[in-house]
């Protein structure tokens, strides 16, 4: 061990979402380290603390959107609907934090503003917005990959006299009941909001930039005995999840759409449509929807036909119909396209009729119409993956900042460590797995805990070399290029933020393969990591 007693803490964890909570628990309770967590929000929960907009929910089905590490909690925690919504997920995380008595070691309302490595002492100094600073030997950043809000720079945005709110900063006192509401954005968040809001508002105007493929979620109450059925099978369920690709709790298809005839394709798509879930529609139907343009087009055409059948007004149906490949994060929702048959819902395509400015009274579009609003909702998403990293002054060896190190693109080894930042671990850092995220978070937290255990045993720093990082970047790029995802602009490649360089930001090889790599690396004495040794030049 290096300088145990000279630092304020052994480890500092930043962020109190699924990642930070579990990491604080393992480092403190499994390794016996002195750990402090910092969270800028006034409560724990991360995503599920911040995103309180009407309709906010997980679209991973309930049994699979939870930790798997606590068998007793798996037996104790019930759910009533196919999907858990934001209040329930937050209540779940609050329960976990209390169950393990973690609250006392999280400092809330505390934004971390700097994380700086001192090469003389091999320690990190973490500065906060309150002007304090704390030292530690290890830092774990669990800053969230969809947590740094994207606020569009629209002329006049500050002049709006109604309530202007981003979905991830939804204030507790805001009710949309009976109001004239506008929403910009039709991604996963926007579509969830639109379905929920259409039932509550007097009028809803949807400002859509890109039309979206959305399939039903199949949400509804769970059947009798369903929860008990899952509970009796949890060990085998997690085994399947951990060894699957997207980790959504279903068996991925092994059949190519190109290997069956049109009638069979139609039957399989219809069955998936009736079953519900976006990831299931993309990965449970056929194994080539995300990689083969012909199969992708078959799935896309099926959804387009559903839009035409559902939406009564032909012009609205036209505007809602996507033409690009079906290759963004798959969306699902109960009754998304039906909403546009309601008299109180209006769709404005801002591709064809752009927003000119936001006025004190609403949103003005190029056709001269001023859409008058009481509330304007920005469902405009996030500066994904590296967004929160670049909002902190993080400096590693030689005073090099993470911003400089990632000047071309955010990179890492395994989404966990980046070269030049010894003893700093990331949860869901760049080029981590693209899956149902809680099982990936668990895999990373447990691997980081193993690495720290090893560093404690051997003494000295853990780090990765630039070469290892470059090789991992290449692996992720090769896999991404094998898919159709780069063919559309979305946050998965940083393409949603003006001025941000497009880059591969995920490992699209699946959780099973990712976990396999982690095991292999560990079996080969942590190949790729240097523990207690200087990094070769
Ligand atoms: P987060 O939960 O984002 O937590 C990060 C925390 O770090 C935040 O609380 C933030 O305040 C804090 N933080 C950041 N910077 C600082 C700083 N400088 N100082 C102090 N604190 C800081 N994933 C799925 O797998 N399935 C889903 O269905 C799904 N649905 C989603 C729906 C929505 C609306 C959103 C936004 C995300 C969804 N996700 C979903 C992704 C979700 O973010 C992850 O599943 C998971 O919650 C991430 O946990 P985390 O701990 O890594 O990050
Ligand atoms: P997304 O998926 O990035 O969606 C954001 C939406 O906002 C999308 O429709 C964008 O249009 C639109 N957008 C973004 N910027 C603008 C501007 N400047 N003007 C108009 N419209 C804009 O974010 P979400 O929050 O929905 O989902 C992100 C993830 O978080 C998701 O996977 C969930 O797990 C939660 P575009 O499509 O880019 O044309």
Coordinates of C-alpha atoms and ligand atoms in Angstrom, one line a residue:
X1 CA 0.0 0.0 0.0
X2 CA 1.3 3.5 -0.8
X3 CA 0.1 6.3 1.4
X4 CA -3.0 5.0 3.2
X5 CA -3.1 7.3 6.2
X6 CA -2.1 10.5 4.4
X7 CA -5.3 11.0 2.3
X8 CA -8.7 12.2 3.5
X9 CA -10.3 9.1 2.1
X10 CA -9.1 5.9 0.4
X11 CA -11.6 6.3 -2.4
X12 CA -13.9 9.0 -3.7
X13 CA -17.0 8.1 -5.7
X14 CA -18.7 10.8 -7.8
X15 CA -22.4 10.4 -8.6
X16 CA -25.2 8.6 -6.7
X17 CA -27.0 6.7 -9.4
X18 CA -27.1 3.0 -9.9
X19 CA -23.3 3.0 -10.5
X20 CA -22.1 5.2 -7.7
X21 CA -24.4 3.6 -5.1
X22 CA -23.1 0.1 -5.8
X23 CA -19.5 1.2 -6.1
X24 CA -19.6 2.9 -2.8
X25 CA -21.1 -0.2 -1.2
X26 CA -18.5 -2.6 -2.6
X27 CA -15.4 -0.4 -1.8
X28 CA -16.6 0.4 1.7
X29 CA -18.3 -2.9 2.7
X30 CA -16.3 -5.5 0.8
X31 CA -12.9 -4.0 0.8
X32 CA -13.2 -2.0 4.1
X33 CA -12.0 1.2 2.5
X34 CA -12.7 4.7 3.8
X35 CA -15.0 6.0 1.0
X36 CA -16.8 9.3 0.4
X37 CA -19.4 9.8 -2.3
X38 CA -20.3 13.2 -3.8
X39 CA -23.6 14.0 -5.6
X40 CA -24.6 17.3 -7.0
X41 CA -28.3 16.6 -6.7
X42 CA -30.2 17.0 -3.5
X43 CA -31.1 13.3 -3.4
X44 CA -29.6 10.0 -4.5
X45 CA -30.9 8.1 -7.6
X46 CA -29.1 9.8 -10.5
X47 CA -31.2 9.5 -13.6
X48 CA -34.2 8.6 -11.5
X49 CA -33.7 11.6 -9.2
X50 CA -33.5 14.1 -12.1
X51 CA -36.0 12.8 -14.7
X52 CA -39.4 13.4 -13.1
X53 CA -41.3 14.4 -16.3
X54 CA -44.8 12.9 -16.8
X55 CA -44.4 9.5 -18.3
X56 CA -40.8 9.0 -17.1
X57 CA -40.0 5.3 -16.9
X58 CA -37.6 2.6 -17.8
X59 CA -38.2 0.7 -21.0
X60 CA -36.2 -2.3 -19.8
X61 CA -38.9 -4.6 -18.4
X62 CA -39.3 -4.5 -14.6
X63 CA -37.6 -7.8 -13.6
X64 CA -34.4 -6.8 -15.4
X65 CA -34.0 -3.2 -14.4
X66 CA -32.6 -3.7 -11.0
X67 CA -29.5 -4.9 -9.3
X68 CA -28.9 -8.7 -9.3
X69 CA -26.2 -8.8 -6.5
X70 CA -28.6 -9.1 -3.5
X71 CA -30.7 -12.3 -3.6
X72 CA -32.8 -11.3 -0.7
X73 CA -33.7 -7.9 -2.2
X74 CA -34.7 -9.7 -5.4
X75 CA -37.1 -11.8 -3.4
X76 CA -38.5 -8.8 -1.4
X77 CA -39.0 -6.2 -4.1
X78 CA -42.3 -6.5 -6.0
X79 CA -43.6 -4.8 -9.1
X80 CA -47.1 -4.3 -10.4
X81 CA -46.6 -3.4 -14.1
X82 CA -44.5 -4.7 -16.9
X83 CA -42.3 -1.6 -16.7
X84 CA -41.3 0.3 -13.6
X85 CA -41.8 4.1 -13.6
X86 CA -39.6 6.8 -12.3
X87 CA -41.1 7.1 -8.8
X88 CA -40.8 3.3 -8.3
X89 CA -37.2 3.2 -9.5
X90 CA -36.3 6.1 -7.2
X91 CA -38.0 4.3 -4.3
X92 CA -36.1 1.2 -5.1
X93 CA -32.7 3.0 -5.0
X94 CA -33.6 4.8 -1.8
X95 CA -34.3 1.4 -0.3
X96 CA -31.0 0.0 -1.4
X97 CA -29.2 3.1 0.0
X98 CA -30.9 2.7 3.4
X99 CA -30.6 -1.1 3.4
X100 CA -26.8 -0.8 3.2
X101 CA -26.6 2.4 5.3
X102 CA -24.9 4.3 2.4
X103 CA -26.6 7.6 2.9
X104 CA -24.1 8.7 5.7
X105 CA -21.2 8.4 3.2
X106 CA -22.8 10.4 0.4
X107 CA -22.5 14.1 0.5
X108 CA -25.5 15.5 -1.5
X109 CA -25.8 19.0 -3.0
X110 CA -22.1 18.9 -3.7
X111 CA -20.9 19.3 -7.3
X112 CA -17.4 18.1 -8.0
X113 CA -15.6 20.7 -10.0
X114 CA -12.1 19.3 -10.2
X115 CA -10.3 16.0 -10.0
X116 CA -6.5 16.4 -10.2
X117 CA -3.7 13.8 -9.9
X118 CA -0.6 14.7 -8.0
X119 CA 2.4 12.8 -9.4
X120 CA 4.5 13.5 -6.4
X121 CA 2.2 11.7 -3.9
X122 CA 0.3 9.5 -6.3
X123 CA -3.0 10.8 -4.9
X124 CA -6.0 12.5 -6.3
X125 CA -7.4 15.9 -5.1
X126 CA -11.1 16.4 -5.6
X127 CA -12.5 19.9 -5.5
X128 CA -16.1 20.8 -4.9
X129 CA -18.3 23.8 -5.8
X130 CA -18.3 24.7 -2.1
X131 CA -14.6 25.4 -2.4
X132 CA -13.5 22.4 -0.4
X133 CA -11.0 19.8 -1.5
X134 CA -10.4 16.2 -0.4
X135 CA -7.6 13.8 -1.2
X136 CA -7.9 10.1 -2.0
X137 CA -5.9 7.3 -3.6
X138 CA -8.7 6.1 -5.9
X139 CA -11.4 8.0 -7.7
X140 CA -14.5 6.4 -9.3
X141 CA -16.5 8.6 -11.7
X142 CA -20.1 7.4 -12.0
X143 CA -21.2 10.6 -13.7
X144 CA -23.9 9.1 -15.8
X145 CA -23.8 8.6 -19.6
X146 CA -27.2 10.3 -20.2
X147 CA -27.0 13.0 -17.5
X148 CA -25.5 16.2 -19.0
X149 CA -28.5 18.0 -20.5
X150 CA -28.5 19.3 -24.0
X151 CA -30.2 22.7 -24.1
X152 CA -30.6 23.9 -27.7
X153 CA -29.5 27.4 -28.6
X154 CA -32.7 28.7 -30.1
X155 CA -33.0 32.5 -30.7
X156 CA -35.2 34.1 -28.0
X157 CA -35.1 31.1 -25.7
X158 CA -34.6 33.3 -22.6
X159 CA -37.5 35.5 -23.5
X160 CA -40.2 32.9 -23.0
X161 CA -42.6 34.1 -20.2
X162 CA -44.2 30.7 -19.6
X163 CA -42.3 27.8 -17.9
X164 CA -39.4 26.5 -19.9
X165 CA -38.1 23.1 -18.6
X166 CA -35.7 20.3 -19.7
X167 CA -37.2 16.9 -19.0
X168 CA -34.1 16.0 -16.9
X169 CA -34.7 19.0 -14.7
X170 CA -38.4 18.7 -14.1
X171 CA -39.4 20.8 -11.1
X172 CA -41.7 19.3 -8.4
X173 CA -44.1 22.2 -8.5
X174 CA -44.8 22.0 -12.3
X175 CA -48.2 20.6 -13.3
X176 CA -49.2 20.5 -16.9
X177 CA -52.8 19.7 -16.2
X178 CA -55.1 21.7 -18.4
X179 CA -52.2 23.8 -19.9
X180 CA -51.1 24.6 -23.4
X181 CA -47.9 22.7 -23.7
X182 CA -45.2 22.5 -26.4
X183 CA -42.5 19.8 -26.6
X184 CA -39.3 19.9 -28.6
X185 CA -37.9 16.5 -29.2
X186 CA -39.3 13.1 -30.0
X187 CA -36.6 10.6 -28.7
X188 CA -37.2 8.1 -26.0
X189 CA -37.9 10.8 -23.5
X190 CA -40.0 13.0 -25.8
X191 CA -42.2 10.1 -26.9
X192 CA -42.7 9.0 -23.3
X193 CA -43.7 12.5 -22.4
X194 CA -46.0 13.0 -25.3
X195 CA -48.0 9.9 -24.6
X196 CA -48.4 10.9 -20.9
X197 CA -49.0 14.6 -21.5
X198 CA -51.7 14.1 -24.2
X199 CA -53.9 12.8 -21.5
X200 CA -53.4 15.8 -19.2
X201 CA -53.0 19.0 -21.2
X202 CA -55.6 21.2 -22.9
X203 CA -53.3 21.3 -26.0
X204 CA -50.0 19.7 -26.9
X205 CA -47.8 20.9 -29.8
X206 CA -45.1 18.5 -30.7
X207 CA -42.1 20.1 -32.5
X208 CA -40.5 17.1 -34.3
X209 CA -37.1 17.3 -36.0
X210 CA -36.7 13.7 -37.0
X211 CA -39.5 11.2 -37.3
X212 CA -39.0 8.1 -35.2
X213 CA -39.6 4.4 -35.3
X214 CA -41.6 3.4 -32.2
X215 CA -43.1 0.1 -31.4
X216 CA -45.6 -0.7 -28.6
X217 CA -44.1 -1.3 -25.1
X218 CA -46.8 -3.8 -24.1
X219 CA -47.0 -2.1 -20.8
X220 CA -49.8 -3.0 -18.4
X221 CA -50.4 -4.8 -15.1
X222 CA -48.5 -8.0 -14.5
X223 CA -50.6 -11.2 -14.5
X224 CA -51.3 -13.3 -11.4
X225 CA -48.3 -15.3 -10.3
X226 CA -46.0 -13.5 -12.8
X227 CA -43.8 -11.8 -10.2
X228 CA -43.5 -15.0 -8.2
X229 CA -42.6 -16.9 -11.4
X230 CA -39.7 -14.5 -12.0
X231 CA -38.6 -14.6 -8.4
X232 CA -38.4 -18.4 -8.5
X233 CA -36.2 -18.2 -11.6
X234 CA -33.9 -15.3 -10.8
X235 CA -30.6 -17.3 -10.7
X236 CA -31.2 -18.6 -14.3
X237 CA -32.6 -15.3 -15.4
X238 CA -29.4 -13.4 -14.5
X239 CA -27.3 -16.1 -16.0
X240 CA -29.1 -15.6 -19.3
X241 CA -29.0 -11.8 -19.0
X242 CA -25.3 -11.7 -18.3
X243 CA -24.5 -13.9 -21.2
X244 CA -26.7 -12.3 -23.7
X245 CA -26.1 -9.4 -26.1
X246 CA -28.3 -6.5 -25.1
X247 CA -29.1 -7.9 -21.6
X248 CA -32.8 -7.2 -21.8
X249 CA -33.9 -10.5 -20.5
X250 CA -35.0 -12.1 -23.7
X251 CA -33.3 -14.6 -26.0
X252 CA -31.9 -12.8 -29.0
X253 CA -32.9 -14.3 -32.3
X254 CA -30.5 -16.6 -34.1
X255 CA -32.5 -16.4 -37.4
X256 CA -31.7 -13.9 -40.2
X257 CA -34.6 -12.1 -41.7
X258 CA -33.1 -12.8 -45.1
X259 CA -33.4 -16.5 -44.4
X260 CA -37.2 -16.6 -44.2
X261 CA -39.9 -15.6 -46.6
X262 CA -42.0 -12.5 -46.5
X263 CA -45.0 -14.2 -44.8
X264 CA -42.8 -15.5 -42.0
X265 CA -41.1 -12.1 -41.5
X266 CA -44.6 -10.5 -41.3
X267 CA -45.7 -13.1 -38.7
X268 CA -42.5 -12.6 -36.6
X269 CA -42.8 -8.8 -36.7
X270 CA -46.5 -8.9 -35.8
X271 CA -45.8 -11.2 -32.9
X272 CA -43.1 -8.8 -31.6
X273 CA -45.5 -5.9 -32.1
X274 CA -48.1 -7.6 -30.0
X275 CA -45.6 -8.6 -27.4
X276 CA -44.1 -5.2 -27.1
X277 CA -40.6 -3.7 -26.3
X278 CA -38.2 -1.8 -28.6
X279 CA -35.1 -3.8 -28.0
X280 CA -37.1 -7.0 -28.5
X281 CA -38.4 -5.7 -31.8
X282 CA -34.9 -5.0 -33.0
X283 CA -33.0 -8.0 -31.5
X284 CA -35.6 -10.6 -30.6
X285 CA -37.2 -10.9 -34.0
X286 CA -34.2 -11.6 -36.3
X287 CA -30.4 -11.4 -35.8
X288 CA -29.6 -9.1 -38.7
X289 CA -32.0 -6.1 -38.3
X290 CA -29.1 -4.0 -37.0
X291 CA -26.6 -5.2 -39.5
X292 CA -28.2 -6.0 -42.8
X293 CA -29.8 -3.1 -44.8
X294 CA -32.4 -5.4 -46.4
X295 CA -33.5 -6.9 -43.1
X296 CA -33.4 -3.5 -41.5
X297 CA -35.7 -2.1 -44.3
X298 CA -38.1 -5.0 -43.8
X299 CA -38.5 -4.0 -40.1
X300 CA -38.7 -0.3 -40.9
X301 CA -41.3 -0.9 -43.6
X302 CA -43.4 -2.9 -41.1
X303 CA -43.4 0.0 -38.7
X304 CA -44.1 2.5 -41.4
X305 CA -47.2 0.4 -42.4
X306 CA -48.4 0.5 -38.8
X307 CA -48.1 4.3 -38.8
X308 CA -50.1 4.5 -42.0
X309 CA -52.8 2.2 -40.5
X310 CA -52.9 4.1 -37.2
X311 CA -52.7 7.8 -38.0
X312 CA -55.9 9.1 -39.5
X313 CA -54.8 12.4 -41.0
X314 CA -52.6 11.5 -44.0
X315 CA -50.4 14.6 -43.7
X316 CA -49.7 13.9 -40.1
X317 CA -48.9 10.3 -40.9
X318 CA -46.5 11.5 -43.6
X319 CA -44.7 13.7 -41.2
X320 CA -44.5 10.9 -38.6
X321 CA -43.1 8.4 -41.1
X322 CA -39.3 8.0 -40.9
X323 CA -37.3 7.4 -44.0
X324 CA -33.8 6.8 -42.5
X325 CA -32.7 3.3 -41.5
X326 CA -34.1 1.8 -38.3
X327 CA -30.8 2.3 -36.5
X328 CA -31.1 4.6 -33.5
X329 CA -31.7 3.4 -29.9
X330 CA -35.0 1.5 -30.4
X331 CA -38.0 3.2 -28.8
X332 CA -41.2 1.7 -27.4
X333 CA -44.3 3.2 -26.1
X334 CA -47.9 2.4 -25.5
X335 CA -50.0 4.3 -28.1
X336 CA -47.4 6.7 -29.4
X337 CA -48.8 7.1 -32.9
X338 CA -52.4 7.0 -31.7
X339 CA -51.9 10.2 -29.8
X340 CA -51.8 12.1 -33.0
X341 CA -55.5 11.2 -33.6
X342 CA -56.4 13.3 -30.6
X343 CA -57.9 16.7 -31.4
X344 CA -55.7 18.4 -28.7
X345 CA -52.4 17.2 -30.2
X346 CA -50.7 18.9 -33.1
X347 CA -47.5 17.8 -34.9
X348 CA -45.2 20.4 -36.4
X349 CA -42.3 19.2 -38.4
X350 CA -39.5 21.6 -37.7
X351 CA -37.5 20.0 -40.5
X352 CA -40.1 21.3 -43.0
X353 CA -41.2 24.3 -41.0
X354 CA -38.2 25.3 -38.8
X355 CA -38.5 27.2 -35.5
X356 CA -37.5 30.8 -36.1
X357 CA -37.5 32.0 -32.6
X358 CA -39.0 31.5 -29.2
X359 CA -41.1 34.5 -28.2
X360 CA -42.4 35.6 -24.8
X361 CA -45.7 33.8 -25.7
X362 CA -44.5 30.7 -27.4
X363 CA -42.7 29.3 -30.4
X364 CA -42.7 31.0 -33.8
X365 CA -42.2 28.8 -36.9
X366 CA -41.1 29.7 -40.4
X367 CA -44.7 29.7 -41.7
X368 CA -45.3 32.8 -39.5
X369 CA -47.4 30.9 -36.9
X370 CA -46.8 31.7 -33.2
X371 CA -47.7 28.6 -31.2
X372 CA -48.9 30.1 -27.9
X373 CA -47.8 28.0 -24.9
X374 CA -47.9 28.0 -21.1
X375 CA -45.2 25.4 -20.8
X376 CA -42.3 24.6 -23.2
X377 CA -40.7 21.3 -22.6
X378 CA -37.2 20.5 -24.0
X379 CA -37.0 16.8 -24.5
X380 CA -33.7 17.5 -26.4
X381 CA -31.6 14.8 -24.7
X382 CA -28.1 14.8 -23.5
X383 CA -24.5 15.4 -24.3
X384 CA -24.0 11.7 -23.9
X385 CA -21.2 9.7 -22.4
X386 CA -18.4 12.2 -22.1
X387 CA -20.6 15.3 -21.5
X388 CA -20.2 15.3 -17.7
X389 CA -16.5 14.5 -17.9
X390 CA -15.8 17.7 -19.9
X391 CA -17.8 19.7 -17.3
X392 CA -15.2 18.9 -14.6
X393 CA -11.6 19.9 -14.6
X394 CA -10.1 16.4 -14.6
X395 CA -6.3 16.3 -14.9
X396 CA -4.1 13.2 -14.9
X397 CA -0.3 12.7 -15.4
X398 CA 1.6 15.8 -16.6
X399 CA -1.4 18.0 -15.8
X400 CA -3.1 16.8 -19.0
X401 CA -6.8 17.3 -18.9
X402 CA -9.4 14.7 -19.9
X403 CA -10.6 17.3 -22.4
X404 CA -7.2 17.4 -24.0
X405 CA -6.7 13.6 -23.8
X406 CA -10.1 13.2 -25.6
X407 CA -9.5 16.0 -28.1
X408 CA -10.3 13.7 -31.0
X409 CA -12.8 11.4 -29.3
X410 CA -13.6 10.1 -25.9
X411 CA -11.7 6.8 -25.5
X412 CA -10.9 4.3 -22.8
X413 CA -10.0 0.7 -22.2
X414 CA -13.2 -1.3 -21.5
X415 CA -15.1 1.9 -20.7
X416 CA -13.3 1.7 -17.3
X417 CA -9.9 3.4 -17.4
X418 CA -8.2 6.0 -19.7
X419 CA -4.5 6.3 -20.2
X420 CA -2.7 8.9 -18.1
X421 CA -5.3 8.8 -15.3
X422 CA -3.9 6.3 -12.8
X423 CA -6.3 4.9 -10.1
X424 CA -9.2 6.7 -11.8
X425 CA -12.0 4.4 -12.8
X426 CA -15.1 5.2 -14.8
X427 CA -18.5 3.6 -14.7
X428 CA -20.1 3.6 -18.1
X429 CA -17.2 5.6 -19.5
X430 CA -16.6 5.9 -23.3
X431 CA -16.8 2.6 -25.2
X432 CA -18.5 0.7 -22.5
X433 CA -21.2 -1.8 -23.4
X434 CA -24.4 -0.7 -25.1
X435 CA -27.0 -2.7 -23.2
X436 CA -29.7 -2.7 -20.6
X437 CA -27.4 -0.8 -18.3
X438 CA -27.8 -2.1 -14.8
X439 CA -26.2 -5.5 -15.6
X440 CA -23.3 -3.7 -17.3
X441 CA -22.9 -1.3 -14.4
X442 CA -22.7 -4.3 -12.1
X443 CA -20.1 -6.0 -14.3
X444 CA -18.0 -2.8 -14.3
X445 CA -18.4 -2.1 -10.5
X446 CA -17.4 -5.6 -9.7
X447 CA -14.4 -5.5 -12.0
X448 CA -13.2 -2.2 -10.6
X449 CA -13.6 -3.6 -7.1
X450 CA -11.4 -6.6 -8.2
X451 CA -8.8 -4.2 -9.6
X452 CA -8.7 -2.1 -6.4
X453 CA -8.4 -5.3 -4.4
X454 CA -5.4 -6.3 -6.5
X455 CA -3.8 -2.8 -6.2
X456 CA -4.2 -2.9 -2.4
X457 CA -2.6 -6.3 -2.3
X458 CA 0.3 -5.5 -4.6
X459 CA 0.7 -1.9 -3.6
X460 CA 1.0 0.9 -6.2
X461 CA -1.0 2.4 -9.0
X462 CA -3.3 0.8 -11.6
X463 CA -3.2 2.3 -15.1
X464 CA -3.6 1.5 -18.7
X465 CA -1.3 2.4 -21.6
X466 CA -2.2 4.4 -24.7
X467 CA -1.6 1.4 -26.8
X468 CA -4.2 -0.7 -24.9
X469 CA -6.7 2.2 -25.2
X470 CA -6.1 2.6 -28.9
X471 CA -6.6 -1.1 -29.5
X472 CA -9.9 -1.1 -27.6
X473 CA -11.0 2.0 -29.6
X474 CA -10.2 0.1 -32.8
X475 CA -12.2 -2.9 -31.6
X476 CA -15.2 -0.8 -30.8
X477 CA -14.9 1.0 -34.1
X478 CA -14.7 -2.2 -36.1
X479 CA -17.8 -3.6 -34.3
X480 CA -19.7 -0.4 -34.7
X481 CA -18.9 -0.2 -38.4
X482 CA -20.3 -3.7 -38.8
X483 CA -23.7 -2.4 -37.7
X484 CA -26.1 0.1 -39.3
X485 CA -26.0 2.4 -36.2
X486 CA -23.5 4.8 -37.7
X487 CA -25.9 5.4 -40.6
X488 CA -28.1 7.6 -38.5
X489 CA -27.3 10.7 -36.4
X490 CA -27.9 10.1 -32.7
X491 CA -26.3 10.5 -29.3
X492 CA -24.8 7.0 -29.6
X493 CA -22.1 8.6 -31.8
X494 CA -22.3 12.1 -30.3
X495 CA -24.1 13.3 -33.4
X496 CA -26.9 15.1 -31.5
X497 CA -24.7 17.9 -30.2
X498 CA -23.8 20.8 -32.5
X499 CA -20.1 21.0 -32.9
X500 CA -19.4 17.7 -31.2
X501 CA -17.1 15.4 -33.2
X502 CA -18.9 12.2 -34.3
X503 CA -17.2 9.2 -32.6
X504 CA -17.8 5.7 -31.6
X505 CA -18.8 5.8 -28.0
X506 CA -19.9 2.3 -27.2
X507 CA -18.8 -1.3 -27.4
X508 CA -21.6 -2.9 -29.4
X509 CA -20.3 -6.5 -28.9
X510 CA -22.8 -7.3 -26.2
X511 CA -22.6 -7.9 -22.5
X512 CA -21.8 -11.7 -22.7
X513 CA -18.8 -11.0 -24.9
X514 CA -17.8 -8.1 -22.6
X515 CA -18.0 -10.1 -19.5
X516 CA -16.1 -12.9 -21.2
X517 CA -13.3 -10.4 -21.9
X518 CA -13.2 -9.2 -18.3
X519 CA -12.9 -12.8 -17.1
X520 CA -10.1 -13.5 -19.6
X521 CA -8.2 -10.4 -18.7
X522 CA -8.4 -11.3 -15.0
X523 CA -7.3 -14.9 -15.7
X524 CA -4.3 -13.5 -17.6
X525 CA -3.2 -11.6 -14.5
X526 CA -5.1 -8.4 -15.6
X527 CA -3.7 -8.3 -19.1
X528 CA -3.7 -4.7 -20.3
X529 CA -3.6 -3.2 -16.9
X530 CA -0.4 -2.3 -15.1
X531 CA -0.8 -2.8 -11.4
X532 CA 2.0 -1.6 -9.2
X533 CA 4.4 -1.3 -12.1
X534 CA 5.4 1.8 -14.1
X535 CA 3.8 1.9 -17.5
X536 CA 6.3 1.1 -20.2
X537 CA 7.0 4.1 -22.5
Ligands
LIG1 P1 -26.8 8.4 -13.4 O1 -28.0 7.7 -12.9 O2 -26.9 9.3 -14.6 O3 -26.1 9.1 -12.2 C1 -25.0 10.0 -12.4 C2 -25.0 11.0 -11.2 O4 -23.8 11.7 -11.2 C3 -26.1 12.0 -11.3 O5 -27.0 12.0 -10.2 C4 -25.4 13.3 -11.4 O6 -26.1 14.4 -10.7 C5 -24.1 13.0 -10.8 N1 -23.0 13.9 -11.2 C6 -22.6 14.1 -12.5 N2 -21.6 15.0 -12.5 C7 -21.4 15.3 -11.2 C8 -20.5 16.2 -10.5 N3 -19.6 16.9 -11.2 N4 -20.5 16.3 -9.2 C9 -21.3 15.5 -8.5 N5 -22.2 14.7 -9.0 C10 -22.2 14.6 -10.4 N6 -31.1 2.6 -19.1 C11 -31.5 1.4 -19.3 O7 -30.7 0.4 -19.3 N7 -32.9 1.1 -19.5 C12 -33.8 2.1 -19.6 O8 -35.0 1.8 -19.8 C13 -33.4 3.4 -19.4 N8 -34.2 4.4 -19.4 C14 -33.8 5.7 -19.2 C15 -34.7 6.7 -19.3 C16 -34.3 8.0 -19.1 C17 -35.3 9.2 -19.1 C18 -32.9 8.3 -19.0 C19 -32.4 9.7 -18.9 C20 -32.0 7.3 -18.9 C21 -32.4 6.0 -19.1 N9 -31.5 4.9 -19.0 C22 -32.0 3.6 -19.2 C23 -30.1 5.1 -18.8 C24 -29.8 5.4 -17.3 O9 -29.1 6.6 -17.2 C25 -29.0 4.2 -16.7 O10 -29.8 3.0 -16.8 C26 -28.5 4.3 -15.3 O11 -29.5 4.9 -14.5 C27 -27.2 5.1 -15.2 O12 -26.8 5.1 -13.8 P2 -25.4 5.8 -13.5 O13 -25.2 5.7 -12.0 O14 -24.3 5.4 -14.3 O15 -25.7 7.4 -13.9
LIG2 P1 -32.5 11.9 -27.7 O1 -32.8 10.5 -28.1 O2 -31.2 12.5 -28.1 O3 -33.7 12.7 -28.4 C1 -33.7 14.1 -28.4 C2 -34.7 14.7 -29.3 O4 -34.6 16.1 -29.3 C3 -34.6 14.2 -30.7 O5 -35.9 14.0 -31.3 C4 -33.8 15.3 -31.4 O6 -34.0 15.4 -32.8 C5 -34.4 16.5 -30.7 N1 -33.5 17.6 -30.7 C6 -32.3 17.7 -30.1 N2 -31.7 18.9 -30.3 C7 -32.7 19.6 -31.0 C8 -32.7 21.0 -31.5 N3 -31.7 21.8 -31.3 N4 -33.9 21.3 -32.1 C9 -34.9 20.5 -32.3 N5 -34.9 19.2 -31.8 C10 -33.8 18.8 -31.2 O7 -32.7 12.1 -26.2 P2 -33.7 11.4 -25.2 O8 -33.7 12.1 -23.9 O9 -35.1 11.2 -25.8 O10 -33.2 9.9 -25.0 C11 -31.8 9.7 -24.7 C12 -31.7 8.5 -23.9 O11 -32.0 8.9 -22.6 C13 -32.6 7.4 -24.2 O12 -32.0 6.3 -24.7 C14 -33.2 7.0 -22.9 O13 -32.6 5.8 -22.4 C15 -33.0 8.1 -22.1 P3 -33.2 14.4 -33.8 O14 -33.8 13.1 -33.6 O15 -31.8 14.5 -33.3 O16 -33.4 15.0 -35.1

